Coordinates of C-alpha atoms in Angstrom, one line a residue:
M1 CA 0.0 0.0 0.0
G2 CA 2.8 2.4 1.0
S3 CA 4.8 1.7 -2.2
S4 CA 1.8 2.3 -4.5
E5 CA 1.0 5.6 -2.7
A6 CA 4.6 6.7 -3.2
K7 CA 4.4 5.8 -6.9
V8 CA 1.3 7.8 -7.4
A9 CA 2.8 10.8 -5.6
A10 CA 5.9 10.7 -7.7
E11 CA 4.0 10.9 -11.0
P12 CA 3.9 14.5 -12.3
V13 CA 0.6 16.3 -12.6
R14 CA -0.2 17.3 -16.1
A15 CA -3.0 19.0 -18.0
P16 CA -5.6 16.7 -19.5
G17 CA -4.7 15.7 -23.1
L18 CA -1.1 16.9 -22.8
P19 CA 1.9 14.6 -22.4
V20 CA 4.2 15.3 -19.5
A21 CA 7.0 16.4 -21.8
A22 CA 4.8 18.9 -23.5
T23 CA 3.6 20.4 -20.2
S24 CA 7.1 20.8 -18.9
A25 CA 8.3 22.3 -22.2
H26 CA 5.5 24.8 -22.1
K27 CA 6.3 25.7 -18.5
G28 CA 10.0 26.1 -19.2
F29 CA 9.4 28.3 -22.2
V30 CA 7.1 30.6 -20.2
Q31 CA 9.6 30.9 -17.4
S32 CA 12.5 31.7 -19.8
N33 CA 10.4 34.3 -21.6
L34 CA 8.6 35.7 -18.7
R35 CA 9.9 39.2 -19.2
E36 CA 8.7 39.5 -22.8
Y37 CA 5.3 38.1 -22.1
G38 CA 4.9 40.0 -18.9
M39 CA 5.3 43.3 -20.6
L40 CA 2.7 42.4 -23.3
I41 CA 0.3 41.2 -20.6
S42 CA 0.9 44.4 -18.6
L43 CA 0.1 46.6 -21.6
V44 CA -3.1 44.7 -22.3
A45 CA -4.1 44.8 -18.6
I46 CA -3.4 48.5 -18.4
M47 CA -5.4 49.3 -21.5
A48 CA -8.3 47.1 -20.3
L49 CA -8.2 48.9 -16.9
F50 CA -8.3 52.4 -18.3
Q51 CA -10.9 51.3 -20.9
V52 CA -13.2 50.5 -17.9
L53 CA -12.2 53.5 -15.8
T54 CA -12.7 56.0 -18.6
D55 CA -16.1 54.5 -19.7
G56 CA -14.8 53.4 -23.0
T57 CA -13.1 56.7 -24.0
L58 CA -9.6 55.1 -24.3
M59 CA -10.4 52.9 -27.3
R60 CA -12.4 55.5 -29.2
P61 CA -10.8 56.2 -32.7
L62 CA -10.2 59.9 -31.9
N63 CA -8.4 59.1 -28.7
L64 CA -6.4 56.2 -30.3
T65 CA -5.2 58.7 -33.0
N66 CA -4.2 61.2 -30.3
L67 CA -2.4 58.4 -28.4
V68 CA -0.3 57.6 -31.5
L69 CA 0.5 61.2 -32.2
Q70 CA 1.3 62.0 -28.6
N71 CA 3.8 59.0 -28.3
S72 CA 5.3 58.9 -31.8
Y73 CA 8.4 60.9 -30.9
I74 CA 8.9 58.9 -27.7
V75 CA 8.7 55.6 -29.6
I76 CA 11.1 56.9 -32.3
M77 CA 13.7 57.9 -29.7
A78 CA 13.2 54.7 -27.7
L79 CA 14.5 52.7 -30.6
G80 CA 17.8 54.5 -30.5
M81 CA 18.0 54.6 -26.7
L82 CA 17.5 50.9 -26.6
L83 CA 20.7 50.3 -28.5
V84 CA 22.6 52.8 -26.3
I85 CA 21.4 51.1 -23.2
V86 CA 22.1 47.6 -24.6
A87 CA 25.6 48.8 -25.4
G88 CA 26.0 49.7 -21.7
H89 CA 25.6 53.5 -21.9
I90 CA 23.0 56.2 -21.4
D91 CA 22.0 59.3 -23.3
L92 CA 20.5 62.2 -21.2
S93 CA 20.7 64.7 -24.0
V94 CA 18.0 63.3 -26.3
G95 CA 15.2 65.7 -25.1
S96 CA 17.4 68.7 -25.6
V97 CA 18.7 67.6 -29.0
C98 CA 15.0 66.9 -30.0
G99 CA 14.1 70.5 -29.0
F100 CA 17.2 72.0 -30.7
I101 CA 16.5 70.3 -34.0
G102 CA 12.9 71.5 -33.9
A103 CA 14.2 75.0 -33.4
L104 CA 16.7 74.6 -36.2
A105 CA 14.0 73.4 -38.6
A106 CA 11.8 76.4 -37.6
V107 CA 14.5 78.9 -38.2
L108 CA 15.5 77.4 -41.6
M109 CA 11.9 77.1 -42.9
V110 CA 10.2 80.1 -41.4
Q111 CA 13.0 82.7 -41.3
Y112 CA 15.2 81.5 -44.3
D113 CA 12.4 80.0 -46.4
W114 CA 14.1 76.6 -46.9
P115 CA 11.9 73.9 -48.5
Y116 CA 10.8 71.3 -46.0
L117 CA 12.6 68.3 -47.7
P118 CA 16.2 69.8 -47.6
T119 CA 15.4 71.1 -44.1
G120 CA 14.5 67.7 -42.9
L121 CA 17.6 66.0 -44.4
F122 CA 19.9 68.8 -43.1
C123 CA 18.4 68.4 -39.6
I124 CA 18.8 64.7 -39.5
V125 CA 22.4 65.0 -40.6
A126 CA 22.9 67.7 -37.9
G127 CA 21.4 65.3 -35.3
A128 CA 23.8 62.5 -36.4
L129 CA 26.7 64.9 -36.1
I130 CA 25.7 65.8 -32.6
G131 CA 25.5 62.1 -31.7
A132 CA 28.9 61.6 -33.3
A133 CA 30.4 64.4 -31.2
Q134 CA 29.1 62.9 -28.0
G135 CA 29.9 59.4 -29.1
W136 CA 33.5 60.3 -29.7
F137 CA 33.9 61.5 -26.1
V138 CA 32.3 58.3 -24.8
A139 CA 33.9 55.7 -27.2
Y140 CA 37.4 57.2 -27.8
A141 CA 38.0 59.6 -25.0
R142 CA 36.6 57.0 -22.6
M143 CA 34.5 59.5 -20.7
P144 CA 31.4 58.3 -18.9
S145 CA 28.3 58.6 -21.1
F146 CA 26.3 60.0 -18.1
I147 CA 28.6 63.0 -17.9
V148 CA 29.0 63.6 -21.6
T149 CA 25.3 63.5 -22.3
L150 CA 24.5 65.5 -19.2
A151 CA 26.8 68.2 -20.6
G152 CA 25.1 67.8 -24.0
M153 CA 21.7 68.3 -22.3
L154 CA 22.8 71.7 -20.9
V155 CA 24.5 72.8 -24.1
F156 CA 21.6 72.1 -26.4
K157 CA 19.1 73.6 -24.0
G158 CA 21.1 76.8 -24.1
L159 CA 21.5 76.7 -27.9
T160 CA 17.8 76.2 -28.4
L161 CA 17.1 79.4 -26.3
A162 CA 19.8 81.3 -28.3
L163 CA 18.5 80.0 -31.7
L164 CA 14.9 81.0 -30.9
A165 CA 15.9 84.2 -29.0
G166 CA 13.6 83.0 -26.3
Q167 CA 10.5 83.1 -28.5
S168 CA 8.3 80.6 -30.3
V169 CA 8.8 80.4 -34.1
G170 CA 6.2 79.2 -36.5
P171 CA 3.9 78.3 -38.2
F172 CA 5.4 75.7 -40.6
P173 CA 4.5 75.0 -44.2
T174 CA 1.4 72.8 -44.6
A175 CA 3.4 70.0 -46.3
F176 CA 5.8 69.8 -43.4
Q177 CA 2.9 69.6 -40.9
K178 CA 1.6 66.5 -42.6
L179 CA 4.6 64.6 -41.2
S180 CA 2.8 64.4 -37.9
S181 CA -0.7 65.6 -38.5
G182 CA -1.4 64.1 -41.9
F183 CA -3.1 60.8 -42.7
V184 CA -2.8 58.1 -45.3
P185 CA -4.9 59.2 -48.3
D186 CA -7.8 57.1 -49.3
P187 CA -8.2 56.7 -53.1
F188 CA -11.5 54.9 -52.6
G189 CA -13.1 58.1 -51.3
A190 CA -15.1 56.5 -48.5
E191 CA -16.2 58.7 -45.7
S192 CA -17.3 56.4 -42.9
L193 CA -14.5 53.9 -43.4
R194 CA -11.1 54.6 -44.8
L195 CA -10.6 51.4 -46.9
A196 CA -7.0 52.1 -47.8
S197 CA -6.0 52.2 -44.1
L198 CA -8.0 48.9 -43.5
V199 CA -6.3 47.2 -46.4
L200 CA -2.9 48.3 -45.1
G201 CA -3.8 46.9 -41.7
A202 CA -4.8 43.6 -43.3
V203 CA -1.5 43.4 -45.3
A204 CA 0.5 44.1 -42.2
A205 CA -1.3 41.4 -40.2
L206 CA -0.8 38.9 -43.0
A207 CA 2.9 39.9 -43.5
L208 CA 3.4 39.3 -39.7
L209 CA 2.0 35.8 -39.8
L210 CA 4.0 34.9 -42.9
S211 CA 7.2 36.3 -41.5
K212 CA 6.8 34.4 -38.2
L213 CA 5.9 31.1 -40.0
R214 CA 9.0 31.5 -42.2
G215 CA 11.2 32.2 -39.2
R216 CA 9.9 29.2 -37.4
A217 CA 10.5 27.0 -40.5
Q218 CA 14.1 28.3 -40.6
L219 CA 14.7 27.4 -37.0
A220 CA 13.3 23.9 -37.5
R221 CA 15.6 23.4 -40.6
H222 CA 18.7 24.3 -38.5
G223 CA 17.6 22.2 -35.5
M224 CA 17.4 25.2 -33.2
E225 CA 15.1 25.6 -30.2
E226 CA 11.6 26.5 -31.2
E227 CA 8.7 28.2 -29.4
P228 CA 6.0 25.6 -28.4
F229 CA 3.5 25.6 -31.3
G230 CA 0.6 26.5 -29.0
F231 CA 2.2 29.6 -27.7
F232 CA 3.4 30.5 -31.2
L233 CA 0.0 30.2 -32.7
V234 CA -1.9 32.0 -30.0
K235 CA 0.6 34.8 -29.7
N236 CA 0.8 35.6 -33.4
L237 CA -2.9 35.3 -34.1
F238 CA -3.4 37.7 -31.2
F239 CA -0.9 40.2 -32.7
A240 CA -2.5 39.9 -36.1
A241 CA -6.0 40.4 -34.8
A242 CA -4.8 43.3 -32.7
I243 CA -3.2 45.0 -35.7
L244 CA -6.3 44.5 -37.8
Y245 CA -8.7 45.7 -35.1
F246 CA -6.5 48.7 -34.3
C247 CA -6.4 49.7 -38.0
Y248 CA -10.2 49.2 -38.3
L249 CA -10.8 51.6 -35.4
L250 CA -8.5 54.2 -37.0
A251 CA -10.1 53.7 -40.4
T252 CA -13.5 54.6 -38.9
Y253 CA -12.1 58.1 -38.1
R254 CA -9.5 59.6 -40.4
G255 CA -7.4 56.6 -41.2
L256 CA -3.8 55.7 -40.4
P257 CA -1.6 58.7 -39.4
N258 CA 1.5 59.3 -41.5
V259 CA 3.7 59.2 -38.5
L260 CA 2.4 55.7 -37.6
I261 CA 3.7 54.4 -41.0
V262 CA 7.1 56.0 -40.2
M263 CA 7.1 54.3 -36.8
A264 CA 6.1 50.9 -38.2
V265 CA 8.9 51.0 -40.8
L266 CA 11.5 52.0 -38.1
I267 CA 10.3 49.3 -35.7
V268 CA 10.5 46.6 -38.4
A269 CA 14.0 47.8 -39.5
Y270 CA 15.4 48.0 -36.0
D271 CA 13.9 44.7 -35.0
F272 CA 15.6 43.1 -38.0
V273 CA 18.9 44.8 -37.2
T274 CA 19.0 43.8 -33.6
R275 CA 17.9 40.2 -34.2
R276 CA 19.2 39.2 -37.6
T277 CA 22.4 41.1 -38.3
T278 CA 26.0 40.8 -37.2
V279 CA 26.1 44.4 -36.0
G280 CA 23.1 43.8 -33.7
R281 CA 24.5 40.7 -32.2
R282 CA 27.8 42.5 -31.6
I283 CA 26.1 45.3 -29.7
Y284 CA 24.5 42.8 -27.4
A285 CA 27.8 41.1 -26.9
M286 CA 29.5 44.4 -26.1
G287 CA 26.9 45.3 -23.6
G288 CA 27.0 41.9 -21.9
N289 CA 30.8 41.9 -21.5
E290 CA 32.8 44.7 -23.2
K291 CA 36.2 43.2 -22.4
A292 CA 35.3 39.7 -23.7
A293 CA 33.8 41.3 -26.8
R294 CA 36.9 43.3 -27.5
L295 CA 39.2 40.3 -27.0
S296 CA 37.0 38.3 -29.5
G297 CA 37.8 40.8 -32.2
I298 CA 34.8 43.2 -32.0
H299 CA 35.5 46.9 -32.5
T300 CA 33.7 48.0 -29.4
Q301 CA 34.8 51.6 -29.7
R302 CA 33.4 51.9 -33.2
L303 CA 30.1 50.2 -32.1
A304 CA 29.6 52.5 -29.2
F305 CA 30.3 55.5 -31.4
L306 CA 27.8 54.3 -34.0
T307 CA 25.0 53.8 -31.3
F308 CA 25.3 57.5 -30.4
V309 CA 25.3 58.6 -34.0
N310 CA 22.2 56.6 -34.5
M311 CA 20.6 58.1 -31.4
G312 CA 21.4 61.6 -32.6
A313 CA 19.7 60.9 -36.0
L314 CA 16.6 59.5 -34.3
A315 CA 16.4 62.3 -31.8
A316 CA 16.5 64.7 -34.8
L317 CA 13.7 62.8 -36.5
A318 CA 11.7 62.9 -33.3
G319 CA 12.3 66.7 -33.1
L320 CA 10.9 67.2 -36.6
V321 CA 7.8 65.1 -35.7
F322 CA 7.2 67.0 -32.5
A323 CA 7.7 70.4 -34.1
A324 CA 5.3 69.4 -37.0
R325 CA 2.7 68.3 -34.5
L326 CA 2.9 71.6 -32.5
N327 CA 3.2 73.6 -35.7
T328 CA 5.7 75.8 -33.9
A329 CA 9.1 75.5 -32.2
T330 CA 9.3 76.6 -28.6
P331 CA 12.2 77.1 -26.2
K332 CA 10.9 74.5 -23.8
A333 CA 10.3 71.8 -26.5
G334 CA 11.8 68.4 -25.5
L335 CA 11.8 69.2 -21.8
G336 CA 11.7 65.9 -19.9
F337 CA 11.6 63.7 -23.0
E338 CA 14.7 61.9 -22.0
L339 CA 13.0 60.6 -18.8
D340 CA 10.1 59.2 -20.8
V341 CA 12.4 57.6 -23.4
I342 CA 14.7 56.0 -20.8
A343 CA 11.7 54.8 -18.7
A344 CA 10.1 53.2 -21.8
C345 CA 13.3 51.1 -22.4
F346 CA 13.6 50.0 -18.8
I347 CA 9.9 49.2 -18.4
G348 CA 10.1 47.3 -21.7
G349 CA 12.7 45.0 -20.3
A350 CA 16.1 46.6 -21.0
S351 CA 18.7 45.9 -18.3
A352 CA 20.4 48.8 -16.6
S353 CA 23.7 46.9 -16.8
G354 CA 23.5 46.5 -20.6
G355 CA 23.3 43.5 -22.9
V356 CA 19.6 42.9 -22.5
G357 CA 16.6 44.4 -24.2
R358 CA 14.4 44.1 -27.3
V359 CA 12.9 46.5 -29.8
M360 CA 9.3 45.3 -29.2
G361 CA 9.9 45.6 -25.5
A362 CA 10.9 49.3 -25.8
V363 CA 7.9 50.0 -28.0
I364 CA 5.6 48.2 -25.5
G365 CA 7.2 50.2 -22.7
A366 CA 6.6 53.5 -24.5
F367 CA 3.0 52.7 -25.0
I368 CA 2.6 51.6 -21.4
M369 CA 3.8 55.1 -20.4
G370 CA 1.6 56.6 -23.1
V371 CA -1.6 54.8 -22.1
M372 CA -1.0 55.7 -18.5
N373 CA -0.5 59.4 -19.3
N374 CA -3.5 59.4 -21.6
G375 CA -5.8 57.4 -19.3
M376 CA -4.9 59.4 -16.2
S377 CA -5.5 62.7 -18.1
I378 CA -8.9 61.5 -19.2
M379 CA -9.7 60.6 -15.6
G380 CA -8.7 64.1 -14.5
I381 CA -5.7 63.0 -12.4
G382 CA -3.4 65.9 -11.8
I383 CA 0.1 66.1 -13.3
D384 CA 1.6 65.8 -9.8
Y385 CA 0.1 62.4 -9.1
Q386 CA 0.8 61.3 -12.7
Q387 CA 4.5 61.9 -12.1
V388 CA 4.4 60.0 -8.8
I389 CA 2.7 57.0 -10.4
K390 CA 5.1 56.9 -13.4
G391 CA 8.1 57.1 -11.1
L392 CA 6.8 54.2 -9.0
V393 CA 6.2 52.1 -12.2
L394 CA 9.8 52.8 -13.4
L395 CA 11.2 51.9 -10.0
A396 CA 9.2 48.6 -10.0
A397 CA 10.4 47.7 -13.5
V398 CA 14.1 48.2 -12.6
F399 CA 13.6 46.4 -9.3
I400 CA 12.2 43.3 -11.0
D401 CA 15.1 43.4 -13.5
V402 CA 17.7 43.5 -10.6
Y403 CA 15.8 40.9 -8.6
N404 CA 15.7 38.5 -11.6
R405 CA 19.4 39.0 -12.4
N406 CA 20.5 38.4 -8.8
K407 CA 18.2 35.3 -8.6

């Protein structure tokens, strides 16, 4: 009797219809990818919470459009900041560079009558040069990035004030404003439903599914570890349905904003670079252990330099987007943006010690901050308490990262 009881107790408990091996594989996969799934679940839970608390206002097409426009420049800069953080550095100057580039664009277009296309290209090159200057001090002069970019934050705040002479400059040409306030044109001419935006959403959802299926097939051919099929199917069907539903909601208003297309292209490009290219893998290796990466033949100084160049270019693009949205350049533009950008990366799973973080995590982190800001504003919560809540969320995210690493 005792031996049979011990035998029963020793048998693992499993879900009905699933073999023991499959159950343990699913459990192990969830545990090893808890950070990635946790962020996604957190975003869905926060959106559901504010959807209820705001009586359905959060998911209305007009509010979703505003949510995209309000967070577009944060998402753009978060893509660059992720690479900087993964490389083991930080950039505190992005908000000031963003404001400075917006001021530069305003002066060129409004006061010197430059066309918007040459102005945009000139400003992005200027942002890249700013990133290169700061990157040189960090990578080659071996100065701490915190000090270099803190100095940059002060320098470009002052230059913005000097460039604008302490006054707002605007308005911008209508064509430039469409960068942030324009929408994808609808050749079908529908009023109640923008069919072009809906078609683009369907194409994006289908492309996502095909890309994921192709990636899974490649992993199988090379005998590499695959995601359990149940998780793979549910996750990607959920993402495809979410994209389609989101585009449908926007199509019932004015369609997809132009800046959303810019964001989508950048997200796909940076996700590809970080996950599928040699440069991306080397940045992660450098952030994980710079000395080991250097001894293995990786040019760590050049990589660190390039991450700051990239950050400067994206900060410049974000500055153009923000200025186009406001239709004016102000001396206080970009104030505090660096805090939201850094918080988005850490909330999205990037590690403060470098070497860890994903593009989609940073994007999810940015929208978690955006949804919280938007939802609390709709509810009438004051800016003072909003700052307190955002600070506590950031502290909790970093605490969880440190706890998991020490564990």
